[in-house]
PDB file of C-alpha atoms in Angstrom:
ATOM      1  CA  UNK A   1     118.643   6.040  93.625  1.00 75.00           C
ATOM      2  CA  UNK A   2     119.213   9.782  93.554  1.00 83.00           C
ATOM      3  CA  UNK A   3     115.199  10.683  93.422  1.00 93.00           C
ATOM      4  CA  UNK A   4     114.746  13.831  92.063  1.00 96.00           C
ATOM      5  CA  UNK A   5     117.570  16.072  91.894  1.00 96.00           C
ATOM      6  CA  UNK A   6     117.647  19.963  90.695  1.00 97.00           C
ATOM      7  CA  UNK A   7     120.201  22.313  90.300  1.00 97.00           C
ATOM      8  CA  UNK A   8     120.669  25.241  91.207  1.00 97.00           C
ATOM      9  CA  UNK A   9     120.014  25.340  94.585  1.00 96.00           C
ATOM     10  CA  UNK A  10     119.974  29.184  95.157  1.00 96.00           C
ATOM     11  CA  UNK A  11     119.988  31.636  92.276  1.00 97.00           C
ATOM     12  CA  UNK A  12     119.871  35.553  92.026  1.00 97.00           C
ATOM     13  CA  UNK A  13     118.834  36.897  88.685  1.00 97.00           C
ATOM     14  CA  UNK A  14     118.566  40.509  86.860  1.00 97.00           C
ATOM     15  CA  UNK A  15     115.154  41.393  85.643  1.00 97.00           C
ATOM     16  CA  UNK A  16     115.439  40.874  81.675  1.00 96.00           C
ATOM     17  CA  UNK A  17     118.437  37.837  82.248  1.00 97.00           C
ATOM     18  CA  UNK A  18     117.610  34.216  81.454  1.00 96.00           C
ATOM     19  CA  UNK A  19     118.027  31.105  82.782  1.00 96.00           C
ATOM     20  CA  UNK A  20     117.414  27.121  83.007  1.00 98.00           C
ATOM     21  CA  UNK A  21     116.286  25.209  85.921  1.00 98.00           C
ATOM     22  CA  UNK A  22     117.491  21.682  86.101  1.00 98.00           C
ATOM     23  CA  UNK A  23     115.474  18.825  86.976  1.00 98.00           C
ATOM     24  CA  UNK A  24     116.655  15.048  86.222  1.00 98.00           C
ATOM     25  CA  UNK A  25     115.078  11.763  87.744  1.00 97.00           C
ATOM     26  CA  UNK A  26     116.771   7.997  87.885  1.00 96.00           C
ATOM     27  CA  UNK A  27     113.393   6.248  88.578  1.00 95.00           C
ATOM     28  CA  UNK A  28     112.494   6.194  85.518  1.00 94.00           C
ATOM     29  CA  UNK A  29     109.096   8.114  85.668  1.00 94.00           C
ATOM     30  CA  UNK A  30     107.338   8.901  83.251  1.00 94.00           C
ATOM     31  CA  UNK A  31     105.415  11.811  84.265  1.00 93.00           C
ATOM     32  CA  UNK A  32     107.099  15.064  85.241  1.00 95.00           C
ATOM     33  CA  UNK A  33     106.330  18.306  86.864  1.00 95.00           C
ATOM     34  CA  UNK A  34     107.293  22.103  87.372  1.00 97.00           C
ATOM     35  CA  UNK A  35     105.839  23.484  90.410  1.00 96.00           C
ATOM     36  CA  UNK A  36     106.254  27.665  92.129  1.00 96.00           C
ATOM     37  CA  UNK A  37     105.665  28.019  95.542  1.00 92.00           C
ATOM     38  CA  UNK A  38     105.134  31.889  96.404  1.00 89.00           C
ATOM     39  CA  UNK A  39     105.863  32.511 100.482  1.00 81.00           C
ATOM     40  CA  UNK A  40     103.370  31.034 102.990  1.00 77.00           C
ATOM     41  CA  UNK A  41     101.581  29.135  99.856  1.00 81.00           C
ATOM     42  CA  UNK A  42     100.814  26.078  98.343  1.00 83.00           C
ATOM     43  CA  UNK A  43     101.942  24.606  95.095  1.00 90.00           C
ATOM     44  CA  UNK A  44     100.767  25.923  91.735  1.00 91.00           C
ATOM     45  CA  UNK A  45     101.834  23.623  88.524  1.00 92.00           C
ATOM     46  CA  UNK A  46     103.592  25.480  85.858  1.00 96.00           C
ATOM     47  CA  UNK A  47     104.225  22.303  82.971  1.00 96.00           C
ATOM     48  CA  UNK A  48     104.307  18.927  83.160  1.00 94.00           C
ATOM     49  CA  UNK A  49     105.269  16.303  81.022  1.00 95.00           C
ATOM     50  CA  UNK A  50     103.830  12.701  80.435  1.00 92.00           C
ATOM     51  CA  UNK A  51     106.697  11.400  78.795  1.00 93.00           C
ATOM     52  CA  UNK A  52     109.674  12.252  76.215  1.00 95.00           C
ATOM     53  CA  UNK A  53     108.858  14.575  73.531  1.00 95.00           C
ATOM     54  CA  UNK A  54     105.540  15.933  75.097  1.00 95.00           C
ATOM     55  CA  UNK A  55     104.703  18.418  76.949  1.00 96.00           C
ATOM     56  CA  UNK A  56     101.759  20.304  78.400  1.00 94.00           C
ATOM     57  CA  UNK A  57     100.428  23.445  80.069  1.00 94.00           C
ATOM     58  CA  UNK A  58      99.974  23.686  83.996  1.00 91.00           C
ATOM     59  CA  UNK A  59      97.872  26.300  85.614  1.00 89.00           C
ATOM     60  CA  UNK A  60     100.904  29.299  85.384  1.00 94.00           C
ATOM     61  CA  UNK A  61     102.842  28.347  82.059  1.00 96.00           C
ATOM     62  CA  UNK A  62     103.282  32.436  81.513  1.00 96.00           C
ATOM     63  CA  UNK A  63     106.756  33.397  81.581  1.00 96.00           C
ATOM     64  CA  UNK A  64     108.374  29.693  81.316  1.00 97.00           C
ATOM     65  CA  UNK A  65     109.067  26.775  78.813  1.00 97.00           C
ATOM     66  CA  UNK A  66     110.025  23.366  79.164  1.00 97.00           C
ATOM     67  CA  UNK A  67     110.898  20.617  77.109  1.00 96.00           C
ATOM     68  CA  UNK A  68     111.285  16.928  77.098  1.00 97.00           C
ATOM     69  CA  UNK A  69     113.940  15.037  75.455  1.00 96.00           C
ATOM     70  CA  UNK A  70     115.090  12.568  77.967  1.00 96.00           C
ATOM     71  CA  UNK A  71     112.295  10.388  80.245  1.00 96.00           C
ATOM     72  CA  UNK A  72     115.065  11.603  83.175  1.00 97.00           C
ATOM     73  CA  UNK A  73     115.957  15.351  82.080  1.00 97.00           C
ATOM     74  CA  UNK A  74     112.653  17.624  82.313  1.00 98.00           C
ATOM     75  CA  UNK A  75     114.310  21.448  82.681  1.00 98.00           C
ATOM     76  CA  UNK A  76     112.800  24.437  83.144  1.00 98.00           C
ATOM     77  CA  UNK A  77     113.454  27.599  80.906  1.00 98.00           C
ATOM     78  CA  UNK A  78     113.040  31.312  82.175  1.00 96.00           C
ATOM     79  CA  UNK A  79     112.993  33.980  79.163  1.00 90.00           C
ATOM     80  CA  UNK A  80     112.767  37.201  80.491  1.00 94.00           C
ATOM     81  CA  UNK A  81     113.287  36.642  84.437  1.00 96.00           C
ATOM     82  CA  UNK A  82     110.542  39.171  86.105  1.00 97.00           C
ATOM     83  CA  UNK A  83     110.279  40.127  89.862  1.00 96.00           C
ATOM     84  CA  UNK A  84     107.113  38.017  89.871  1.00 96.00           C
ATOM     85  CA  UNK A  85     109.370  35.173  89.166  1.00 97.00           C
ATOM     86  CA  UNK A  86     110.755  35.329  92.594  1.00 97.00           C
ATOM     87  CA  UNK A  87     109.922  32.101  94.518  1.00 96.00           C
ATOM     88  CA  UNK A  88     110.932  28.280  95.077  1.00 96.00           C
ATOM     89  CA  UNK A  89     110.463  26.283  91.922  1.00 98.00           C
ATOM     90  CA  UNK A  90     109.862  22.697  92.464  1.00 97.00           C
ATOM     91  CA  UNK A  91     110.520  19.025  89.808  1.00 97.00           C
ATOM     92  CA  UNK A  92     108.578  16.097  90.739  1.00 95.00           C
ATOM     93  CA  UNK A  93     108.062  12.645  89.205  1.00 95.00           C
ATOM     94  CA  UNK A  94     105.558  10.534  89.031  1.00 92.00           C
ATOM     95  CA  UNK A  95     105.680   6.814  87.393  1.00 91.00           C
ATOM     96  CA  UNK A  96     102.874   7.404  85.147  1.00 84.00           C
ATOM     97  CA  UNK A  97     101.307   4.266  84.743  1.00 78.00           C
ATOM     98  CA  UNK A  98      97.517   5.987  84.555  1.00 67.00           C
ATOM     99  CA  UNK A  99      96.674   4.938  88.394  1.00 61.00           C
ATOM    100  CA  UNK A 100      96.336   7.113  91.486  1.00 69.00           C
ATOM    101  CA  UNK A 101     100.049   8.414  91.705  1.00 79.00           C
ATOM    102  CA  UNK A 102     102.575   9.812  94.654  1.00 87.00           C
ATOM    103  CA  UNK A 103     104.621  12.490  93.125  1.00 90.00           C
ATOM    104  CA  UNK A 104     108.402  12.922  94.367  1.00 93.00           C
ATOM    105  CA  UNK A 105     109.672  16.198  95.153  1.00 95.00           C
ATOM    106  CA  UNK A 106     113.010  17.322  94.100  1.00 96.00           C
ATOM    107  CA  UNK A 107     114.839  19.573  96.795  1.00 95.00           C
ATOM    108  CA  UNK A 108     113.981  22.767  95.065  1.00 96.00           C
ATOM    109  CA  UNK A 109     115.850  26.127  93.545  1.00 97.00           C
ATOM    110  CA  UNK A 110     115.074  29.514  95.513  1.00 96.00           C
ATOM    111  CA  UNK A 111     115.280  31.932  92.367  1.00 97.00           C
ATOM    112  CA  UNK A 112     115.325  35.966  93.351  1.00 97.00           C
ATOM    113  CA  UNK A 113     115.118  38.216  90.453  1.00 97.00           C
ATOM    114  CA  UNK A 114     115.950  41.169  91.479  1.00 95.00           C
TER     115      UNK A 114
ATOM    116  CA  UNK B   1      87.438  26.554  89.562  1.00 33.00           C
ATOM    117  CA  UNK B   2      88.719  23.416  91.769  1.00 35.00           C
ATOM    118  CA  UNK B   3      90.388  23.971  95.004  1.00 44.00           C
ATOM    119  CA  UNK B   4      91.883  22.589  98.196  1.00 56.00           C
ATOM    120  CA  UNK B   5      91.851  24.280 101.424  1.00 52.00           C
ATOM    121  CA  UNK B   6      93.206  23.741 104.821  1.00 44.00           C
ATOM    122  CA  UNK B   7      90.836  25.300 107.714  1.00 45.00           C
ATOM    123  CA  UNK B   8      93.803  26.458 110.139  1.00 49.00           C
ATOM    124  CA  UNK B   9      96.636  27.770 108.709  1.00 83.00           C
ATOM    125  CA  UNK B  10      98.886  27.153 111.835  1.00 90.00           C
ATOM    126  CA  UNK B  11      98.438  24.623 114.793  1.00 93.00           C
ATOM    127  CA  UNK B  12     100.388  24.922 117.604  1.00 95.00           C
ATOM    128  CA  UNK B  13     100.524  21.505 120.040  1.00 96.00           C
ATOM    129  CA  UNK B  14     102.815  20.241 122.752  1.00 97.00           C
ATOM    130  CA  UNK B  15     105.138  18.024 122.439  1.00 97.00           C
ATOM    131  CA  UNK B  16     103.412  14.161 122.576  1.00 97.00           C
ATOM    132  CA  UNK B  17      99.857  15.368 122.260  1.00 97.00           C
ATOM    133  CA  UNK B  18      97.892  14.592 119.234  1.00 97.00           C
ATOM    134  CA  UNK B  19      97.759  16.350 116.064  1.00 96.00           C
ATOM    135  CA  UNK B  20      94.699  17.044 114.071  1.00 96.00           C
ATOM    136  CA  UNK B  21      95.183  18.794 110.627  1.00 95.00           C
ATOM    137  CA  UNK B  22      91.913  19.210 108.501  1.00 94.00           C
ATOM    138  CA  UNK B  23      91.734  19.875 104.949  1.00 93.00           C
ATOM    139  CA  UNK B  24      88.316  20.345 102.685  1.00 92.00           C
ATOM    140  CA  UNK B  25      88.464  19.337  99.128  1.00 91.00           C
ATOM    141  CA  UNK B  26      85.919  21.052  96.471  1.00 83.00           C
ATOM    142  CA  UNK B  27      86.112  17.849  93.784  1.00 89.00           C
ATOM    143  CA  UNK B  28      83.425  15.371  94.735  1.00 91.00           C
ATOM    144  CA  UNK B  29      84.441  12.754  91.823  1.00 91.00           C
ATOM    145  CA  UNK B  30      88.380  12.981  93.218  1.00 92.00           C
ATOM    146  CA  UNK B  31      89.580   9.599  93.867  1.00 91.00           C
ATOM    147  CA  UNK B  32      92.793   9.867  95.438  1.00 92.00           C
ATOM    148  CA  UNK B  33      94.304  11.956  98.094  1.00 94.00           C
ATOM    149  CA  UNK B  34      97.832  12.731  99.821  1.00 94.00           C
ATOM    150  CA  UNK B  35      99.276  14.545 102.756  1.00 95.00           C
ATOM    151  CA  UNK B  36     102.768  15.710 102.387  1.00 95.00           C
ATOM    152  CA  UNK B  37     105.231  17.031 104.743  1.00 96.00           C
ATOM    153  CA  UNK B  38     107.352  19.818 104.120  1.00 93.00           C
ATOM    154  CA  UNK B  39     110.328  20.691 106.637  1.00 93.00           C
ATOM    155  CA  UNK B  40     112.004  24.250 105.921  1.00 88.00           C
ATOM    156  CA  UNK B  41     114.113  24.610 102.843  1.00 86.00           C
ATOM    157  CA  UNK B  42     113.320  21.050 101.599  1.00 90.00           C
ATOM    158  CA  UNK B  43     110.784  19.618  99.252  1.00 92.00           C
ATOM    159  CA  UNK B  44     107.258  17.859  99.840  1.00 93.00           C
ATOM    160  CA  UNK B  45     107.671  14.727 101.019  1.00 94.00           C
ATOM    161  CA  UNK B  46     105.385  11.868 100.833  1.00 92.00           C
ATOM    162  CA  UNK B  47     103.469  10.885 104.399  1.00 95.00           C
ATOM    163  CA  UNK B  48     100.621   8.897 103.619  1.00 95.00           C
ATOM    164  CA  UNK B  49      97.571   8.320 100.784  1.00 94.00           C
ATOM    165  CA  UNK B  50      94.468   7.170 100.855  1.00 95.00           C
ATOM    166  CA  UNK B  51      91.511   6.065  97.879  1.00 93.00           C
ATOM    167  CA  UNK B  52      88.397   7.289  97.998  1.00 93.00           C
ATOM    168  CA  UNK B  53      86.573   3.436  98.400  1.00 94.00           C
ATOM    169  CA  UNK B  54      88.423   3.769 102.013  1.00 96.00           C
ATOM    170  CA  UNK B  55      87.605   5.695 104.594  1.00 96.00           C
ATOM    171  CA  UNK B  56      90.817   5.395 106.903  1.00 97.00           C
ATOM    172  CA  UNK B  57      94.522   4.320 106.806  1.00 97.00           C
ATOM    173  CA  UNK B  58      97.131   4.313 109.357  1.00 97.00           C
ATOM    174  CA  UNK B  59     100.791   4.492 108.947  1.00 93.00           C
ATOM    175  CA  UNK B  60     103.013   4.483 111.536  1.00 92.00           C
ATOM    176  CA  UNK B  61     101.605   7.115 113.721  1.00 95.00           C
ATOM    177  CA  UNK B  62      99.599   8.872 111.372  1.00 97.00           C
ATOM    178  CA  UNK B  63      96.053   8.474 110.413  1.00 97.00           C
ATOM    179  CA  UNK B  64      94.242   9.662 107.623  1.00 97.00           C
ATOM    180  CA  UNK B  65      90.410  10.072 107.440  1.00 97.00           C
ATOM    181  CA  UNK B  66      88.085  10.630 104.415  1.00 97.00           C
ATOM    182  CA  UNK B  67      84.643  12.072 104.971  1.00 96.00           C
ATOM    183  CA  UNK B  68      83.291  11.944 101.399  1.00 94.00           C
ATOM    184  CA  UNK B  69      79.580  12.894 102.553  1.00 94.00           C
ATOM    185  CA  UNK B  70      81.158  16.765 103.575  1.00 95.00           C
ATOM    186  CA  UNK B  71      84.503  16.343 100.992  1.00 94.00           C
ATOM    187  CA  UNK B  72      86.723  16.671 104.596  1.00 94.00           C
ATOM    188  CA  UNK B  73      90.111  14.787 104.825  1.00 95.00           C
ATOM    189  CA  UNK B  74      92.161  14.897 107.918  1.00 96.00           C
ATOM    190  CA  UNK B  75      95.688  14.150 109.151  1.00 97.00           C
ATOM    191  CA  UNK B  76      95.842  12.639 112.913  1.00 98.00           C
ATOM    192  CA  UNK B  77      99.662  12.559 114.308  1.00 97.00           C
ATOM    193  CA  UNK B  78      99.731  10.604 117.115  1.00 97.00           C
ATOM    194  CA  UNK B  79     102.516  11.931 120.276  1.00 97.00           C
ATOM    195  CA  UNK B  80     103.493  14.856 118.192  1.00 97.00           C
ATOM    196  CA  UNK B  81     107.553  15.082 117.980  1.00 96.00           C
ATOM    197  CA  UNK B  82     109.275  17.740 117.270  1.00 96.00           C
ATOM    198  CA  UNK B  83     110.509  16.230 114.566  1.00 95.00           C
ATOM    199  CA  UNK B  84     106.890  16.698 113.165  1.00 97.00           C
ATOM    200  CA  UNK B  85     107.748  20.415 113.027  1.00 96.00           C
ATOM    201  CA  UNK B  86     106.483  21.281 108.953  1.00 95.00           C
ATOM    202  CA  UNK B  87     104.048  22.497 107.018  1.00 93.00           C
ATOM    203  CA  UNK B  88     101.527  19.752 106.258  1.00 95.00           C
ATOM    204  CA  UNK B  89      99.411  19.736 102.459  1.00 92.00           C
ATOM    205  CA  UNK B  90      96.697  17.613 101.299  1.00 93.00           C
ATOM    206  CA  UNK B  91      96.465  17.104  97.920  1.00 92.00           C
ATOM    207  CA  UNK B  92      93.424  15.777  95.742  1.00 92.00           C
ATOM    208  CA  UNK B  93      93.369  13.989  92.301  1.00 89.00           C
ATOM    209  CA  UNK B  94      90.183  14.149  90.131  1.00 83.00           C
ATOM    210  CA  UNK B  95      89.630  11.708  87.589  1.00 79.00           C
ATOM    211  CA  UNK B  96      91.774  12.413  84.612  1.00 70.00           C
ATOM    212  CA  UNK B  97      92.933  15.558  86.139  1.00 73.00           C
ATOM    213  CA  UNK B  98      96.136  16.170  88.356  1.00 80.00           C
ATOM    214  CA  UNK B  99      97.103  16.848  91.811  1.00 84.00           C
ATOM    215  CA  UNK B 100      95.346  19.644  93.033  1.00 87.00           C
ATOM    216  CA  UNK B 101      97.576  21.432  96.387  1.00 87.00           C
ATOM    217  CA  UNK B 102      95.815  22.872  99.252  1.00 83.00           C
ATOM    218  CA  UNK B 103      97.695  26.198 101.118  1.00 79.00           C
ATOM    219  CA  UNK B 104      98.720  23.789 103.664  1.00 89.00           C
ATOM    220  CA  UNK B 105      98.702  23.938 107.505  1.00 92.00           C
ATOM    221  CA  UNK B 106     102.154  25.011 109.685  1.00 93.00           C
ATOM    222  CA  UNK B 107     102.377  22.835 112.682  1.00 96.00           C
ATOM    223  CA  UNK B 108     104.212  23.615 115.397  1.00 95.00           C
ATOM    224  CA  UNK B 109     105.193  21.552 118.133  1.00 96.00           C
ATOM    225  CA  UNK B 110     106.011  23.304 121.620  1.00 93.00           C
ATOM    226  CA  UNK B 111     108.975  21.198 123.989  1.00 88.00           C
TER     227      UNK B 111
END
């Protein structure tokens, strides 16, 4: 198994430009997460999904969308890119079965909007 | 609102001492709780978890340690590596919520 995998890597945007973050797991999770991590900080959720077709706020949903139409595709949509988009975005997965859950980390994309 | 906080935001150790990272948690009815590791330019990953009816669980040479009474978890790394090199988060799951991150803790492990 691949894990989590996202794409980009590295990505330098234009304020005002869009873009889509990729995020696809082969574990067949249910759950699924968008995290940003800002320099020298922790983790702050931005959407997460329990499953296809639904989709749900996180704690920073301003700026981004998301959707579900796959249980392994979960990407990550950025409008209007804004300086204060700058940062690492990280996917995770989680199996979802309602218990106390580990959550696997993609690899993350550094995004610079310039 | 809810939050998790490491108390040292760096700790430096030499190379095959012991390492003690602390975290506090704020949610008294959180049930679950996990450190990851997170090496530069790469993603958390997974170390160890541990369920609030336990109060300790080993891995192989770490050791994590619930205080519920003061809402205090730590991570113990035993012979420090450099290898261990990261930054280290704890993580806490309320009841019906999700995974709450703390700011995490750099180690850093001197030859």
């Amino acid at each position: 198994n691949a894990g989590v995998t996202q794409t980009p890597k590295f990505r330098i945007l234009k304020i005002g430009q869009s873009m889509t973050l990729q995020c696809a797991q082969d574990m067949n999770h249910n759950y699924m997460y968008w995290y940003r991590q800002d320099p020298g900080m922790g983790l702050k959720l931005i959407y997460y999904s329990v499953g296809a077709g639904i989709t749900d706020k996180g704690e920073v949903p301003n700026g981004y969308n998301v959707s579900r139409s796959t249980t392994e595709d979960f990407p990550l949509r950025l409008e209007l890119a804004a300086p204060s988009q700058t940062s690492v975005y990280f996917c995770a997965s989680s199996p979802g079965t309602g218990l106390q859950e580990t959550q696997y980390f993609g690899p993350g994309t550094r995004l610079l909007v310039l | 609102g809810e939050s998790v906080g490491l108390h040292l935001p760096t700790l430096s150790v030499q190379e095959g001492d012991n390492s003690i990272i602390n975290c506090a948690y704020s949610n008294s009815a959180s049930d679950y709780f996990i450190w990851y590791k997170q090496e530069s330019g790469k993603g958390p990953q997974f170390i160890i978890d541990i369920r609030s009816n336990m109060d300790k669980r080993q891995g192989q040479r770490v050791t994590v340690l619930l205080n519920k009474t003061v809402k205090h978890l730590s991570l113990q790394i035993a012979a420090t590596q450099p290898g261990d090199s990261a930054v280290y988060f704890c993580a806490e799951n309320p009841p019906q919520g999700k995974l709450i991150f703390g700011q995490g803790t750099t180690l850093q492990v001197k030859p």
